[in-house]
CSV table of N, CA and C in Angstrom, one decimal:
chain,number,residue,atom,x,y,z
A,1,MET,N,21.4,-39.5,4.7
A,1,MET,CA,22.7,-39.0,4.5
A,1,MET,C,22.3,-38.4,2.9
A,2,ASP,N,22.2,-39.4,2.1
A,2,ASP,CA,22.6,-38.2,0.6
A,2,ASP,C,21.0,-37.4,0.8
A,3,PHE,N,20.0,-37.4,1.2
A,3,PHE,CA,19.1,-36.8,0.8
A,3,PHE,C,19.0,-35.4,1.7
A,4,GLU,N,19.6,-35.4,2.8
A,4,GLU,CA,19.7,-34.2,3.3
A,4,GLU,C,20.8,-33.5,2.6
A,5,LEU,N,21.8,-34.1,1.9
A,5,LEU,CA,23.3,-33.1,1.2
A,5,LEU,C,22.1,-32.8,0.1
A,6,PHE,N,21.2,-33.6,-0.3
A,6,PHE,CA,20.9,-33.1,-2.0
A,6,PHE,C,19.9,-31.6,-1.3
A,7,VAL,N,19.0,-31.9,-0.4
A,7,VAL,CA,18.2,-30.6,0.2
A,7,VAL,C,19.0,-29.1,0.5
A,8,ALA,N,20.1,-29.8,0.9
A,8,ALA,CA,21.0,-28.3,1.2
A,8,ALA,C,22.2,-28.0,0.4
A,9,LEU,N,22.1,-28.5,-0.8
A,9,LEU,CA,22.6,-28.0,-2.1
A,9,LEU,C,21.9,-27.4,-2.8
A,10,PHE,N,20.1,-28.1,-3.0
A,10,PHE,CA,19.3,-27.3,-3.5
A,10,PHE,C,19.3,-25.8,-2.8
A,11,CYS,N,19.0,-25.8,-1.3
A,11,CYS,CA,18.9,-24.5,-1.2
A,11,CYS,C,20.0,-23.6,-1.4
A,12,VAL,N,21.4,-24.2,-0.9
A,12,VAL,CA,22.4,-23.0,-1.6
A,12,VAL,C,22.5,-22.7,-2.7
A,13,ILE,N,22.0,-23.3,-3.9
A,13,ILE,CA,21.4,-23.1,-5.3
A,13,ILE,C,20.4,-21.5,-5.9
A,14,GLY,N,19.6,-22.5,-4.7
A,14,GLY,CA,18.2,-21.4,-4.8
A,14,GLY,C,18.6,-20.3,-4.6
A,15,ILE,N,19.2,-19.9,-3.1
A,15,ILE,CA,19.5,-18.8,-2.3
A,15,ILE,C,20.6,-18.1,-3.2
A,16,GLY,N,21.6,-18.7,-3.9
A,16,GLY,CA,22.4,-18.2,-4.8
A,16,GLY,C,21.6,-17.3,-5.9
A,17,TRP,N,20.8,-18.6,-6.4
A,17,TRP,CA,20.0,-17.5,-7.5
A,17,TRP,C,19.4,-16.6,-7.4
A,18,LEU,N,18.7,-16.8,-6.6
A,18,LEU,CA,17.9,-15.3,-5.9
A,18,LEU,C,19.1,-14.1,-5.8
A,19,THR,N,20.1,-14.3,-5.6
A,19,THR,CA,20.8,-12.8,-5.0
A,19,THR,C,22.0,-12.7,-6.0
A,20,ILE,N,22.1,-13.3,-6.9
A,20,ILE,CA,23.2,-13.5,-7.7
A,20,ILE,C,22.2,-12.4,-9.1
A,21,VAL,N,21.4,-13.4,-9.7
A,21,VAL,CA,20.4,-12.9,-10.8
A,21,VAL,C,20.3,-11.5,-10.6
A,22,PRO,N,19.0,-11.1,-10.1
A,22,PRO,CA,18.6,-9.9,-9.6
A,22,PRO,C,20.1,-8.8,-9.9
A,23,THR,N,20.9,-8.7,-8.7
A,23,THR,CA,22.0,-8.5,-9.3
A,23,THR,C,22.7,-8.4,-10.5
A,24,TYR,N,22.7,-8.8,-10.9
A,24,TYR,CA,23.2,-9.2,-12.5
A,24,TYR,C,22.1,-8.5,-13.4
A,25,ARG,N,21.2,-8.9,-13.5
A,25,ARG,CA,20.4,-8.3,-14.1
A,25,ARG,C,20.2,-6.6,-14.2
A,26,GLY,N,20.3,-6.4,-12.4
A,26,GLY,CA,20.1,-4.4,-12.2
A,26,GLY,C,19.1,-4.3,-11.5
A,27,TRP,N,19.5,-3.8,-11.1
A,27,TRP,CA,17.7,-3.4,-9.8
A,27,TRP,C,16.4,-2.5,-10.5
A,28,GLY,N,17.2,-2.0,-11.9
A,28,GLY,CA,16.3,-1.2,-12.1
A,28,GLY,C,15.1,-1.6,-12.4
A,29,HIS,N,14.8,-2.8,-13.0
A,29,HIS,CA,13.6,-2.7,-13.5
A,29,HIS,C,12.6,-3.2,-12.2
A,30,LEU,N,13.1,-3.9,-11.4
A,30,LEU,CA,12.4,-4.1,-9.7
A,30,LEU,C,11.9,-2.8,-9.2
A,31,GLU,N,12.8,-2.0,-8.9
A,31,GLU,CA,12.4,-0.8,-8.8
A,31,GLU,C,11.3,0.2,-9.2
A,32,GLN,N,11.4,0.5,-11.2
A,32,GLN,CA,10.6,0.7,-11.7
A,32,GLN,C,9.2,0.1,-11.4
A,33,LYS,N,9.1,-1.5,-11.3
A,33,LYS,CA,8.1,-2.0,-11.3
A,33,LYS,C,7.2,-1.7,-9.5
A,34,MET,N,8.0,-1.5,-9.0
A,34,MET,CA,7.7,-1.7,-7.1
A,34,MET,C,7.1,0.2,-7.0
A,35,ALA,N,7.7,1.3,-7.8
A,35,ALA,CA,7.4,2.6,-7.7
A,35,ALA,C,6.3,2.3,-8.6
A,36,GLU,N,5.7,2.2,-9.4
A,36,GLU,CA,4.8,2.1,-10.4
A,36,GLU,C,3.3,0.9,-9.9
A,37,ARG,N,3.4,0.2,-8.4
A,37,ARG,CA,2.7,-0.5,-7.9
A,37,ARG,C,2.0,0.0,-6.5
A,38,VAL,N,3.2,1.4,-5.9
A,38,VAL,CA,3.0,2.2,-4.9
A,38,VAL,C,2.6,2.9,-5.5
A,39,GLU,N,2.4,3.7,-6.5
A,39,GLU,CA,2.0,4.5,-7.3
A,39,GLU,C,0.4,4.9,-7.5
A,40,THR,N,0.1,3.5,-7.8
A,40,THR,CA,-1.5,2.6,-7.9
A,40,THR,C,-2.0,2.1,-6.9
A,41,THR,N,-1.4,2.4,-5.9
A,41,THR,CA,-1.7,1.8,-4.6
A,41,THR,C,-2.5,2.9,-4.0
A,42,ILE,N,-1.3,3.7,-3.9
A,42,ILE,CA,-1.4,5.3,-3.3
A,42,ILE,C,-2.5,6.3,-4.0
A,43,ALA,N,-2.7,6.1,-5.3
A,43,ALA,CA,-3.8,6.7,-6.0
A,43,ALA,C,-5.3,5.9,-6.0
A,44,ALA,N,-5.3,4.8,-5.6
A,44,ALA,CA,-6.5,3.7,-5.4
A,44,ALA,C,-7.6,4.6,-3.9
A,45,LEU,N,-5.7,4.4,-3.1
A,45,LEU,CA,-6.6,5.1,-1.9
A,45,LEU,C,-7.0,6.3,-1.4
A,46,ASP,N,-6.7,7.3,-2.5
A,46,ASP,CA,-6.8,9.0,-2.5
A,46,ASP,C,-8.3,8.8,-3.4
A,47,GLU,N,-8.7,8.1,-3.9
A,47,GLU,CA,-10.4,8.0,-4.7
A,47,GLU,C,-11.3,8.4,-3.5
A,48,PRO,N,-12.0,9.4,-3.7
A,48,PRO,CA,-13.3,9.4,-3.2
A,48,PRO,C,-13.9,8.0,-3.4
A,49,ASP,N,-15.0,7.7,-2.1
A,49,ASP,CA,-15.4,6.5,-2.1
A,49,ASP,C,-17.0,7.1,-2.7
């Protein structure tokens, strides 16, 4: 029972960390990086072979 409780607590803390930290830091950085990668991908796909 102790092991299951530990795993559940670890999962709750992990999910909380992944949802709260990006919100606290702001989504601007993530959106900027994703936009750059999408532009790079589109440019690579548009290049003639």
